[in-house]
Coordinates of C-alpha atoms in Angstrom, one line a residue:
X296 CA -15.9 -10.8 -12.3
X297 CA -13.6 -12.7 -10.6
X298 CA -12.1 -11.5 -7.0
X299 CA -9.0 -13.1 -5.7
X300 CA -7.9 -12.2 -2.0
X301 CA -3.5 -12.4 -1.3
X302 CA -1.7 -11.4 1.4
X303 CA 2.0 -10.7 1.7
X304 CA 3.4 -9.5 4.8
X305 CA 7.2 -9.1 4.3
X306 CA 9.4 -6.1 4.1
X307 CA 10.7 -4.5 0.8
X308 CA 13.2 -1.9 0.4
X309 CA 10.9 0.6 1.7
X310 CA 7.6 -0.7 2.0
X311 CA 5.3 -3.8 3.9
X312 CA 2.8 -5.2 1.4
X313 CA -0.2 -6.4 4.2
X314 CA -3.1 -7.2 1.9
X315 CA -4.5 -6.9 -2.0
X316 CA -7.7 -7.9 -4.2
X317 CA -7.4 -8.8 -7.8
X318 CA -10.4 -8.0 -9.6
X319 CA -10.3 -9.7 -13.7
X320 CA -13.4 -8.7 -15.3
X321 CA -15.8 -11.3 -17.5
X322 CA -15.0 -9.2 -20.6
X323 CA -11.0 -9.1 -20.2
X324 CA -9.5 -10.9 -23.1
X325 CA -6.1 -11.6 -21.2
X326 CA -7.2 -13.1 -18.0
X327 CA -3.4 -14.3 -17.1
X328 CA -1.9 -10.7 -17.2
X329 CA -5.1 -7.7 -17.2
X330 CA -6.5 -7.3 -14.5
X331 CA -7.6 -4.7 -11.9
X332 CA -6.1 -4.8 -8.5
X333 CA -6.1 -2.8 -4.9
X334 CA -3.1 -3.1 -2.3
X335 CA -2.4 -2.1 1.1
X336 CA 0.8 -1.0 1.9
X337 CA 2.5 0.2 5.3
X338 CA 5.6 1.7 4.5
X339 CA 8.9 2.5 6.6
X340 CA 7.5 5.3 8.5
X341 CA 4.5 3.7 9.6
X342 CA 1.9 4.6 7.5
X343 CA -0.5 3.1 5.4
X344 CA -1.4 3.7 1.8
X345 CA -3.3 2.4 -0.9
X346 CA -1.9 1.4 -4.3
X347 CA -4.6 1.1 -7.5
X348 CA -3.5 -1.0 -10.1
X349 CA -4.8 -1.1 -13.5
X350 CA -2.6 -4.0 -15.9
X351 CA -2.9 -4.6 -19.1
X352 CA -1.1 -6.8 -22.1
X353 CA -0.6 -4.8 -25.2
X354 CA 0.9 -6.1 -28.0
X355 CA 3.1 -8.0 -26.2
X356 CA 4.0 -5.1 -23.4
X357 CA 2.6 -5.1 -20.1
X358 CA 1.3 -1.7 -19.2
X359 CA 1.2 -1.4 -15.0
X360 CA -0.6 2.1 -14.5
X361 CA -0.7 2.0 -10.6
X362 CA -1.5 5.4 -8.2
X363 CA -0.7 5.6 -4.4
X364 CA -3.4 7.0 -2.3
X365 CA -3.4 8.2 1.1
X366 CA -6.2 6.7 3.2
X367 CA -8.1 10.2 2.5
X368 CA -7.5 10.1 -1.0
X369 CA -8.6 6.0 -1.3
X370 CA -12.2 6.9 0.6
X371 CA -12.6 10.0 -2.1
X372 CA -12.3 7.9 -4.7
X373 CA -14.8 4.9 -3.1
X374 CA -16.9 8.2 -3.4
X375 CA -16.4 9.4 -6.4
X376 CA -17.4 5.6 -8.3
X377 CA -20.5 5.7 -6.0
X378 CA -21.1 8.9 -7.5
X379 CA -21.3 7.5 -10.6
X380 CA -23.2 4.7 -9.7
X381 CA -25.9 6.6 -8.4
X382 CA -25.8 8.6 -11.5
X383 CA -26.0 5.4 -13.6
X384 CA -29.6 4.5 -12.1
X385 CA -31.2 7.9 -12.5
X386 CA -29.4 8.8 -16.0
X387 CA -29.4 5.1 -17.4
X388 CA -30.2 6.7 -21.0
X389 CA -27.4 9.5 -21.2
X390 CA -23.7 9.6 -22.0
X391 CA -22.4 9.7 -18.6
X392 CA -18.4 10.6 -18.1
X393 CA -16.7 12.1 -14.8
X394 CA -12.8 12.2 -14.1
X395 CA -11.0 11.3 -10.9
X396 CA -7.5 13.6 -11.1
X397 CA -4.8 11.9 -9.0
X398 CA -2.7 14.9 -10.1
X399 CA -2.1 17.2 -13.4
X400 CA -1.6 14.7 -16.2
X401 CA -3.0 11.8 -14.4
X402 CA -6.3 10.6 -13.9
X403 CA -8.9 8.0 -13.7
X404 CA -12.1 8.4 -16.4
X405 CA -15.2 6.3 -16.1
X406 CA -17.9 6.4 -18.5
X407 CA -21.3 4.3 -19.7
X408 CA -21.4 2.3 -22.7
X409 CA -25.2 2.2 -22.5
X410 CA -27.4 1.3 -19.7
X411 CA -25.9 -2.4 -19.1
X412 CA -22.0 -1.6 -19.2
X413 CA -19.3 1.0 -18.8
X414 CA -15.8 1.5 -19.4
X415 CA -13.1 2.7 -16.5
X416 CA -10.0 3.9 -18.1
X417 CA -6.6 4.8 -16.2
X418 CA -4.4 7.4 -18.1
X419 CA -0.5 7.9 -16.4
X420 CA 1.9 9.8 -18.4
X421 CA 0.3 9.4 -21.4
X422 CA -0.6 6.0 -21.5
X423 CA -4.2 4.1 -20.9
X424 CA -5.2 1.1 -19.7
X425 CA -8.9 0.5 -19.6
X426 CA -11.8 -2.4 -18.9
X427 CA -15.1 -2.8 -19.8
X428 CA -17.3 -3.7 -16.5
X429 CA -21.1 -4.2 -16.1
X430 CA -23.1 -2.5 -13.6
X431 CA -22.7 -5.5 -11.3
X432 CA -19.3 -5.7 -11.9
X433 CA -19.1 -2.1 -11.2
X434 CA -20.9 -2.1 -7.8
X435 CA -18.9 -5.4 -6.5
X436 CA -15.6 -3.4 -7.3
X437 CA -17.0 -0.4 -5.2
X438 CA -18.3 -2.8 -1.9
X439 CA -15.1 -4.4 -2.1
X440 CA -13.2 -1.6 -2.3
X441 CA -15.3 -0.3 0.9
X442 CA -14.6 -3.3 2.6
X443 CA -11.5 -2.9 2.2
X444 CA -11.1 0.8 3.7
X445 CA -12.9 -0.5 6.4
X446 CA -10.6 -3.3 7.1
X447 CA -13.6 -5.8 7.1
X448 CA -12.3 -7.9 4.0
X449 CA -8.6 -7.9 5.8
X450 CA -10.0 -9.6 9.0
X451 CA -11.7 -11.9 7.4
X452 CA -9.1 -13.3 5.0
X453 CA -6.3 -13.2 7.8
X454 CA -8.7 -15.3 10.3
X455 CA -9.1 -17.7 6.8
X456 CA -5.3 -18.1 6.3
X457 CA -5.2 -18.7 10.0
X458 CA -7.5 -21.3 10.3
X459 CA -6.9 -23.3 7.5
X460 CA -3.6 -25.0 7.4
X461 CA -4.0 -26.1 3.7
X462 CA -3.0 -22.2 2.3
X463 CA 0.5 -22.4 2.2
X464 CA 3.6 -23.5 4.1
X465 CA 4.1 -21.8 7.4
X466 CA 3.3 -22.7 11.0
X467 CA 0.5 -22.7 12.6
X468 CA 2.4 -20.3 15.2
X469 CA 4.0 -18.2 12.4
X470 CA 0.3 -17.6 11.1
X471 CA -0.8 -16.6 13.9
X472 CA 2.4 -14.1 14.8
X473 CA 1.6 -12.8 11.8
X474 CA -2.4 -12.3 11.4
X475 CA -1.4 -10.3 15.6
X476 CA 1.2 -8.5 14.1
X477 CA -0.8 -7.3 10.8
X478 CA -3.7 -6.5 13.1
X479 CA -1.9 -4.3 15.5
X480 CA -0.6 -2.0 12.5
X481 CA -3.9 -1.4 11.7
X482 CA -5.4 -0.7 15.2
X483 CA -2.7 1.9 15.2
X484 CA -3.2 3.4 12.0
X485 CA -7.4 3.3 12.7
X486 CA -6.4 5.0 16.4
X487 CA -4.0 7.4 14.5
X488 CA -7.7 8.4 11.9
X489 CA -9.8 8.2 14.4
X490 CA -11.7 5.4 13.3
X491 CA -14.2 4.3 15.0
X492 CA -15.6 1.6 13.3
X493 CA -12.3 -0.5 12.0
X494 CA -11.0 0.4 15.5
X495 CA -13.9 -1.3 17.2
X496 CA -13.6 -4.2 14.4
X497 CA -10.3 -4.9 14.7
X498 CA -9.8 -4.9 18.1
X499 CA -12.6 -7.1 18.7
X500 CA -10.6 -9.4 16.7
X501 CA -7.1 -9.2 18.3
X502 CA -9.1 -9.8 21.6
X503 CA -10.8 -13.0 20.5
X504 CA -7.6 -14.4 19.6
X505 CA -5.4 -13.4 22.8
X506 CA -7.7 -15.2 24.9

């Protein structure tokens, strides 16, 4: 599976994109347009959210099925693929196939294939878009996506894009306004869970580069 990190930290009409992963699967046919993909997004009122992509190139149309989830929501589903996983290694030889609801007529389905590979299928109003992942493919997607929640993966592709001036275009001072500015909004939002550990991680960080 290929992982690609990107970062885009400028307003929209109503939302901030701060940070995505692209995930493309080895078995994905289309690797220039399918692919699987998370996004964090602080919109107007100061809030963050999660957006979960699923993109796929059908017979010449692109079908986007993406879902919003609210921190709470994003760490239920985390839970409910390391459900499955677990599941996988003690019923290996069984049909295994559980549902994530992200309301009435949409959901998320992952099944097993067999004991090697299984197949995660996101249905939105009546259309589906759907890979075929491995095991290992299937457990990088989860860390990553736990990374992720807990801001780790953020952190350290911010302090990448900071450090090396080859990335792209801006300043050296505009990076580093803007790796402060994307780590304050999420001290906040970890203050405004409660969060410990990404509170404690990230602040660690803004402190090491304010003196």
């Amino acid at each position: 599976m290929k992982i690609s990190n990107f970062i885009l930290s400028k307003w929209g009409k109503e939302k901030k994109i701060i940070y995505g992963v692209e995930f493309i699967p080895n078995k994905t046919l289309n690797k220039t347009t399918d692919n699987m993909s998370v996004v964090l997004i602080k919109t107007l009122d100061k809030s963050l959210h999660y957006k979960v992509l699923f993109k796929k190139n059908k017979s010449l149309n692109v079908i986007n099925n993406e879902f919003y989830f609210s921190i709470k929501r994003f760490k239920g589903y985390i839970n409910f693929l390391s459900k499955f996983m677990k599941l996988m290694y003690k019923e290996y030889h069984k049909n295994i196939r559980k549902q994530f609801f992200i309301n009435y007529k949409n959901k998320i389905v992952v099944s097993s294939l067999n004991n090697k590979y299984i197949k995660i299928c996101a249905l939105k109003k009546n259309k589906s878009v759907f890979f075929i992942l491995s095991i290992e493919e299937l457990n990088s997607y989860i860390e990553s996506l736990k990374e992720i929640y807990l801001m780790k993966a953020i952190v350290k592709y911010l302090n990448y894009k900071n450090n090396n001036t080859d990335v792209n275009l801006l300043s050296k001072e505009d990076k580093n306004n803007l790796y402060e500015e994307t780590l304050k909004i999420l001290i906040d939002d970890a203050l405004d869970r409660k969060d410990k550990i990404a509170f404690t991680l990230l602040s660690k960080e803004l402190y090491s580069i304010c003196t």
